[in-house]
XYZ file of C-alpha atoms in Angstrom:
323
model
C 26.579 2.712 -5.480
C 27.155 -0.045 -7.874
C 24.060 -1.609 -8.525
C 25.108 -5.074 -7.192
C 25.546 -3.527 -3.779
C 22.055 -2.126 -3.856
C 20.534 -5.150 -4.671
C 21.981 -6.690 -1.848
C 21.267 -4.062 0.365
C 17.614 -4.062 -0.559
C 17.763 -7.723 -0.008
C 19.168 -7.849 3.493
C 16.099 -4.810 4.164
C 13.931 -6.983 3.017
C 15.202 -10.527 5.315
C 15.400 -7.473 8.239
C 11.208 -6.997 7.282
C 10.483 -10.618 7.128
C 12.056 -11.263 10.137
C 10.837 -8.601 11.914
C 7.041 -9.657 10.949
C 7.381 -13.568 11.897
C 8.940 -13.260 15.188
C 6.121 -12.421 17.805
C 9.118 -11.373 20.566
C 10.328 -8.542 17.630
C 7.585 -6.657 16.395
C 8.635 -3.203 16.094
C 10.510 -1.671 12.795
C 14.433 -1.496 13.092
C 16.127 1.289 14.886
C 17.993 2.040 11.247
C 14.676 1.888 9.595
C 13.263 5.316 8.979
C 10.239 6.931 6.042
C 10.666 9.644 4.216
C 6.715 10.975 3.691
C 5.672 13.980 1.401
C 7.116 17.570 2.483
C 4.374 19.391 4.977
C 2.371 21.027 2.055
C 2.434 18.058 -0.385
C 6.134 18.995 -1.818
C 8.766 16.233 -3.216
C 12.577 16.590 -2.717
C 12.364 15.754 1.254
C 15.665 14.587 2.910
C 16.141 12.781 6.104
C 19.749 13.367 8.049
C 21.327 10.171 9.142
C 23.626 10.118 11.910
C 25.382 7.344 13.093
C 25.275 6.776 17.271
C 28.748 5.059 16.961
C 30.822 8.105 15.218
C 31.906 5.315 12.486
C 30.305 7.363 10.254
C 29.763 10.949 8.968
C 26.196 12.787 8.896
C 24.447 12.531 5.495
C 21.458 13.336 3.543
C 19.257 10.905 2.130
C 17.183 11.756 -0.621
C 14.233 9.604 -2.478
C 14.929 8.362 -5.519
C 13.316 9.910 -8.612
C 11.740 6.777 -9.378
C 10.049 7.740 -5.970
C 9.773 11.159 -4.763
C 7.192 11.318 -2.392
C 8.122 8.231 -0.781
C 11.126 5.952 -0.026
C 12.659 3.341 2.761
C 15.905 4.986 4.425
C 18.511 3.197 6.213
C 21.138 4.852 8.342
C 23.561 5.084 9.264
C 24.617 5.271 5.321
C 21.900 7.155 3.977
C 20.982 4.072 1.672
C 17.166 4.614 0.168
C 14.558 2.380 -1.229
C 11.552 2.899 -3.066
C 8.508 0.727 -1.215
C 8.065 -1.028 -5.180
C 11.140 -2.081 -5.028
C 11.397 -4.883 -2.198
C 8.398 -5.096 -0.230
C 6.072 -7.917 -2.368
C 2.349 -6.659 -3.120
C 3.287 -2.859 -3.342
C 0.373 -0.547 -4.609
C 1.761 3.151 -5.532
C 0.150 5.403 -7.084
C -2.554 5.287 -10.078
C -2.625 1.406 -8.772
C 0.686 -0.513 -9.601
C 1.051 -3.370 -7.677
C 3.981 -6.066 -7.652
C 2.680 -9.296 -7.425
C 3.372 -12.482 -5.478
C 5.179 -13.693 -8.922
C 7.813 -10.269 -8.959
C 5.724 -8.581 -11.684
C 4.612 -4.890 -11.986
C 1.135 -4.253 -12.827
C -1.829 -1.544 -13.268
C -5.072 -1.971 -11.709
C -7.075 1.200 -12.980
C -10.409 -0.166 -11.589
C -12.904 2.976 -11.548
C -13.523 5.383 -9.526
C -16.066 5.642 -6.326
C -15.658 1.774 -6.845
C -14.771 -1.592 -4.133
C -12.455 -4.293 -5.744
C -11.394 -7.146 -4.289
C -7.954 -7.980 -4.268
C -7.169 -10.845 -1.866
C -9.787 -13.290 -1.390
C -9.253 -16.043 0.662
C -10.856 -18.746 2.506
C -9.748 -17.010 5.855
C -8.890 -13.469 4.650
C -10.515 -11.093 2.344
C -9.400 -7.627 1.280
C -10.938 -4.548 -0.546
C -9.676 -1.509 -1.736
C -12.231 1.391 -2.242
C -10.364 3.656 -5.418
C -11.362 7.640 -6.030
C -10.148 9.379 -8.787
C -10.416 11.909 -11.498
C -11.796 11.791 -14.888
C -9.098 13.219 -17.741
C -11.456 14.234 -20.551
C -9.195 13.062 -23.069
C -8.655 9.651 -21.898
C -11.141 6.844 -21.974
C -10.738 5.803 -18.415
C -10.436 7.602 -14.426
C -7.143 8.205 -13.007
C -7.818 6.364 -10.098
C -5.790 5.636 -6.435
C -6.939 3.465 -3.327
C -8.876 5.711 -0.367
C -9.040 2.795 1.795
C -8.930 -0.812 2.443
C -11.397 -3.088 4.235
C -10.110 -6.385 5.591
C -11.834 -9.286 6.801
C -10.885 -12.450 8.759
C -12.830 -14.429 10.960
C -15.800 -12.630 12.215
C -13.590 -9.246 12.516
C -13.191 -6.192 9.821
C -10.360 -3.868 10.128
C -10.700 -0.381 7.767
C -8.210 1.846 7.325
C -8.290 5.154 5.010
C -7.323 8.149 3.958
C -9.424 11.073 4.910
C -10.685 13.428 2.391
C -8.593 16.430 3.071
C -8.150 19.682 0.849
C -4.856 21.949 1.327
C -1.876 19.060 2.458
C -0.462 19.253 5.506
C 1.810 16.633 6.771
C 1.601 17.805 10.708
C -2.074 16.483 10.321
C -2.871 13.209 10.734
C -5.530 12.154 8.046
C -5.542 8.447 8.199
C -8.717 6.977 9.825
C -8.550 3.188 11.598
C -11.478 1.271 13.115
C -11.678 -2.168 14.071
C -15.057 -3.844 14.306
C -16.756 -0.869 13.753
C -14.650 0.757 16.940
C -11.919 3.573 16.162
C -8.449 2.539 16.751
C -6.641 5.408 18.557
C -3.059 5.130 17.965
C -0.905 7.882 19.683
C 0.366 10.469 17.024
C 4.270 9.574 17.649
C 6.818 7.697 15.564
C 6.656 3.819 17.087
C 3.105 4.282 19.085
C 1.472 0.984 18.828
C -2.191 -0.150 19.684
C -2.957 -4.193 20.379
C -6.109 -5.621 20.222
C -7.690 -6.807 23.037
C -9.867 -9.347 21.571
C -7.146 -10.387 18.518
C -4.205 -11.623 19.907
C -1.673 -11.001 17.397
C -3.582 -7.903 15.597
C -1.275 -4.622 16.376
C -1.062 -1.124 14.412
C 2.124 0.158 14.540
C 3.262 4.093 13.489
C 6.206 4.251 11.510
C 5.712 8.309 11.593
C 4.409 10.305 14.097
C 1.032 10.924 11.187
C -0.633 9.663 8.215
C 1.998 6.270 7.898
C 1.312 2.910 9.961
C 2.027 -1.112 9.803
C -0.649 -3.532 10.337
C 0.092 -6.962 11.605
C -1.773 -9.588 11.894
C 1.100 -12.877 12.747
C 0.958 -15.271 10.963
C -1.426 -13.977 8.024
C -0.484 -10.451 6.962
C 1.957 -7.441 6.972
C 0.721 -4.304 5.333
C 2.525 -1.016 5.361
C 0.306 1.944 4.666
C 1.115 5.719 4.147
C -1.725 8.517 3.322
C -0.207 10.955 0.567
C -1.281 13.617 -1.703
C -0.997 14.132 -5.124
C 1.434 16.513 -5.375
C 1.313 20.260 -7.319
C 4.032 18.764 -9.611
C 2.696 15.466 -9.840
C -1.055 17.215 -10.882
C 0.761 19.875 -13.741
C 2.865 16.652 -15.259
C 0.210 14.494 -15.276
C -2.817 16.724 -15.436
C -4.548 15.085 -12.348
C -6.520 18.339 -11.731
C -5.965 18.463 -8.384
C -7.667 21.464 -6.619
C -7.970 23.701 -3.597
C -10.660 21.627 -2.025
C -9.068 18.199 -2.811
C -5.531 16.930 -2.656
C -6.919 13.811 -3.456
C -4.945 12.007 -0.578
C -5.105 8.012 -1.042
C -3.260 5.195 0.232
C 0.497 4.047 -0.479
C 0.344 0.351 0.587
C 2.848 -2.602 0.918
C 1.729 -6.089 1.542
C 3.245 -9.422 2.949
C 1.364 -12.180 3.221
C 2.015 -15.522 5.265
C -0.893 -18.090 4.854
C -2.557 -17.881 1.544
C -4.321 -21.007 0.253
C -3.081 -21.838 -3.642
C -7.008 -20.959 -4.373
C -6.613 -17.060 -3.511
C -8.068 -15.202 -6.273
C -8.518 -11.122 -6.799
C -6.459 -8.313 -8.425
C -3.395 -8.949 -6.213
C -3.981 -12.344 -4.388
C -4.551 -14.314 -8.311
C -0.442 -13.599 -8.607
C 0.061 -16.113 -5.822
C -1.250 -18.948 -6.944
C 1.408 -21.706 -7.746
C -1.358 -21.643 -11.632
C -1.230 -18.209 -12.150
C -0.445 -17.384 -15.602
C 0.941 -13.721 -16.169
C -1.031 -13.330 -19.338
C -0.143 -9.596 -19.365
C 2.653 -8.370 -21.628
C 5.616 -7.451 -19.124
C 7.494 -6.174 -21.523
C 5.170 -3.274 -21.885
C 6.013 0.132 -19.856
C 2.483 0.213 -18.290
C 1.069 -3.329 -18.499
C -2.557 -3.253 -16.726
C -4.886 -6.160 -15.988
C -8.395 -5.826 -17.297
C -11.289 -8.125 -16.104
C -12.494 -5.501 -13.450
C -16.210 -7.155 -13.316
C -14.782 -10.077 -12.136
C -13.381 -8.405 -8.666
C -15.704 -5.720 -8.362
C -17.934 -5.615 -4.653
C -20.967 -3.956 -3.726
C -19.096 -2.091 -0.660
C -15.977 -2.212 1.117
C -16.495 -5.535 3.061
C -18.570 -7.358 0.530
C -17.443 -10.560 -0.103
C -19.531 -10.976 -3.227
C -16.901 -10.191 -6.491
C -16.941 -13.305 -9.085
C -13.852 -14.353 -7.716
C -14.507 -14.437 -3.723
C -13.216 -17.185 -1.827
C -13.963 -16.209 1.511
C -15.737 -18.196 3.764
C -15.626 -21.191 1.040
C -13.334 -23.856 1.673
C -14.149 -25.499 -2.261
C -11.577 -24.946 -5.160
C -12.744 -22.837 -7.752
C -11.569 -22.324 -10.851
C -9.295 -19.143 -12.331
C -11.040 -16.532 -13.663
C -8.183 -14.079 -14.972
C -8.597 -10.718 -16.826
C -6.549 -10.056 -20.129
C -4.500 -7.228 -20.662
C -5.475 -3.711 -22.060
């Protein structure tokens, strides 16, 4: 496809997203809309067959990009794929790489066994707890967000990945609680759970295991998928996976709808209307430093450098240079 067309494909995905996230009477995903997670044991190269209900079209195979193995937005009928990085604002993949609010790729290695803060808002605050492994010839962790711990109001949602050692995609290892309460969402493809004392607050599956979207209208849309580091991924990389840990983490994709222009943290600095990208784009792995500044004592602290929550005062940027 030339690339012209897949640009405005991914841009008519993304206005499908949007839309589907602002309009309280629309909540669920498309019917087109469909994931492609890691294979059952952890393996890349899975392919999803799109049919087409209308007969306009013939069956195909879709396939996730290489930029994207384990992981990729399909849309049939047409078997048209997208990797999560590449439309949906706020994306963390991986040893963290997050877009920000200003279309810029970035690393976030943070450290390992370690709560950052990376949205901090007067009304909203977000954490991400990061594991990882320690290469012995590098200087820092390869590290990848467990979990997430979000706060608004008086409420704190969690969601994680469970620790889990041989992959297998049939089990669902992705652990929600909501004011210290599980959240029990049926273990089929478009299940939903609603809170009862959040009007607006619903988890939705968008696979029958380990892959869900949280919404919260009118202040957040997050996309989150629990994979593995693959057996590939760990031999090119030298990740060290091992028998008793796949090292399963979070794939996330954020929207927000409300931020204040005096957010701050790893992700939530990039929408400011001040933010300077200080980091050199032009570099193939440019990473923000400054991790003192956003790191918390647990996973719903509200006490990093930079925390805005609860505060309705301006304060000024605080912004790490690159590495």
């Amino acid at each position: 496809m030339a690339r012209a067309a897949v640009v405005a494909a991914a841009a008519a995905l993304l206005v499908v997203v949007c839309a589907a996230a602002q309009a309280p009477s629309s909540p669920r995903l498309p019917s087109n809309y469909h994931v492609i997670n890691p294979g059952r044991f952890g393996k890349r190269d899975q392919q999803l067959s799109c049919t087409d209900s209308n007969g306009n079209k013939a069956v195909c195979m879709a396939k996730c990009d290489k930029r994207c193995p384990n992981q990729c937005i399909v849309m049939c009928p047409g078997c048209k794929t997208f990797c999560m990085c590449d439309f949906y604002p706020g994306v963390s993949c991986g040893d963290p790489r997050f877009t920000g609010g200003d279309g810029n790729n970035f690393y976030f290695h943070g450290k390992k066994d370690h709560d950052f803060c990376i949205v901090s808002d007067a009304d909203l605050h977000i954490n991400a707890h990061f594991i990882g492994k320690r290469n012995p010839t590098m200087s820092r962790d390869f590290t990848w967000i467990q979990a997430l711990g979000i706060r608004f109001a008086d409420h704190r949602l969690y969601m994680g990945a469970l620790k889990t050692a041989k992959w297998n995609s049939d089990d669902d290892r992705l652990e929600l609680a909501f004011d210290g309460a599980p959240v029990d969402v049926p273990a089929e493809l478009g299940a939903r759970w609603e809170s009862a004392a959040v009007p607006g607050l619903t988890v939705t599956r968008t696979a029958a295991t380990n892959a869900v979207r949280v919404q919260l209208a009118g202040v957040l849309d997050i996309m989150a998928n629990v994979v593995p580091i693959t057996e590939q991924d760990s031999r090119i990389h030298n990740y060290g996976v091992t028998e008793e840990d796949s090292l399963a983490h979070l794939d996330l994709g954020f929207k927000f709808y409300d931020l204040s222009d005096d957010v701050h943290g790893v992700l939530g600095q990039t929408y400011r209307s001040d933010y300077v990208n200080k980091l050199s784009v032009s570099a193939s792995m440019p990473v923000m430093g400054g991790a003192p500044s956003y790191v918390v004592s647990d996973i719903f602290s509200a006490d990093c450098a930079v925390a805005r929550f609860g505060r309705r005062a301006g304060i000024s940027m605080v912004t790490g240079t690159a590495n």
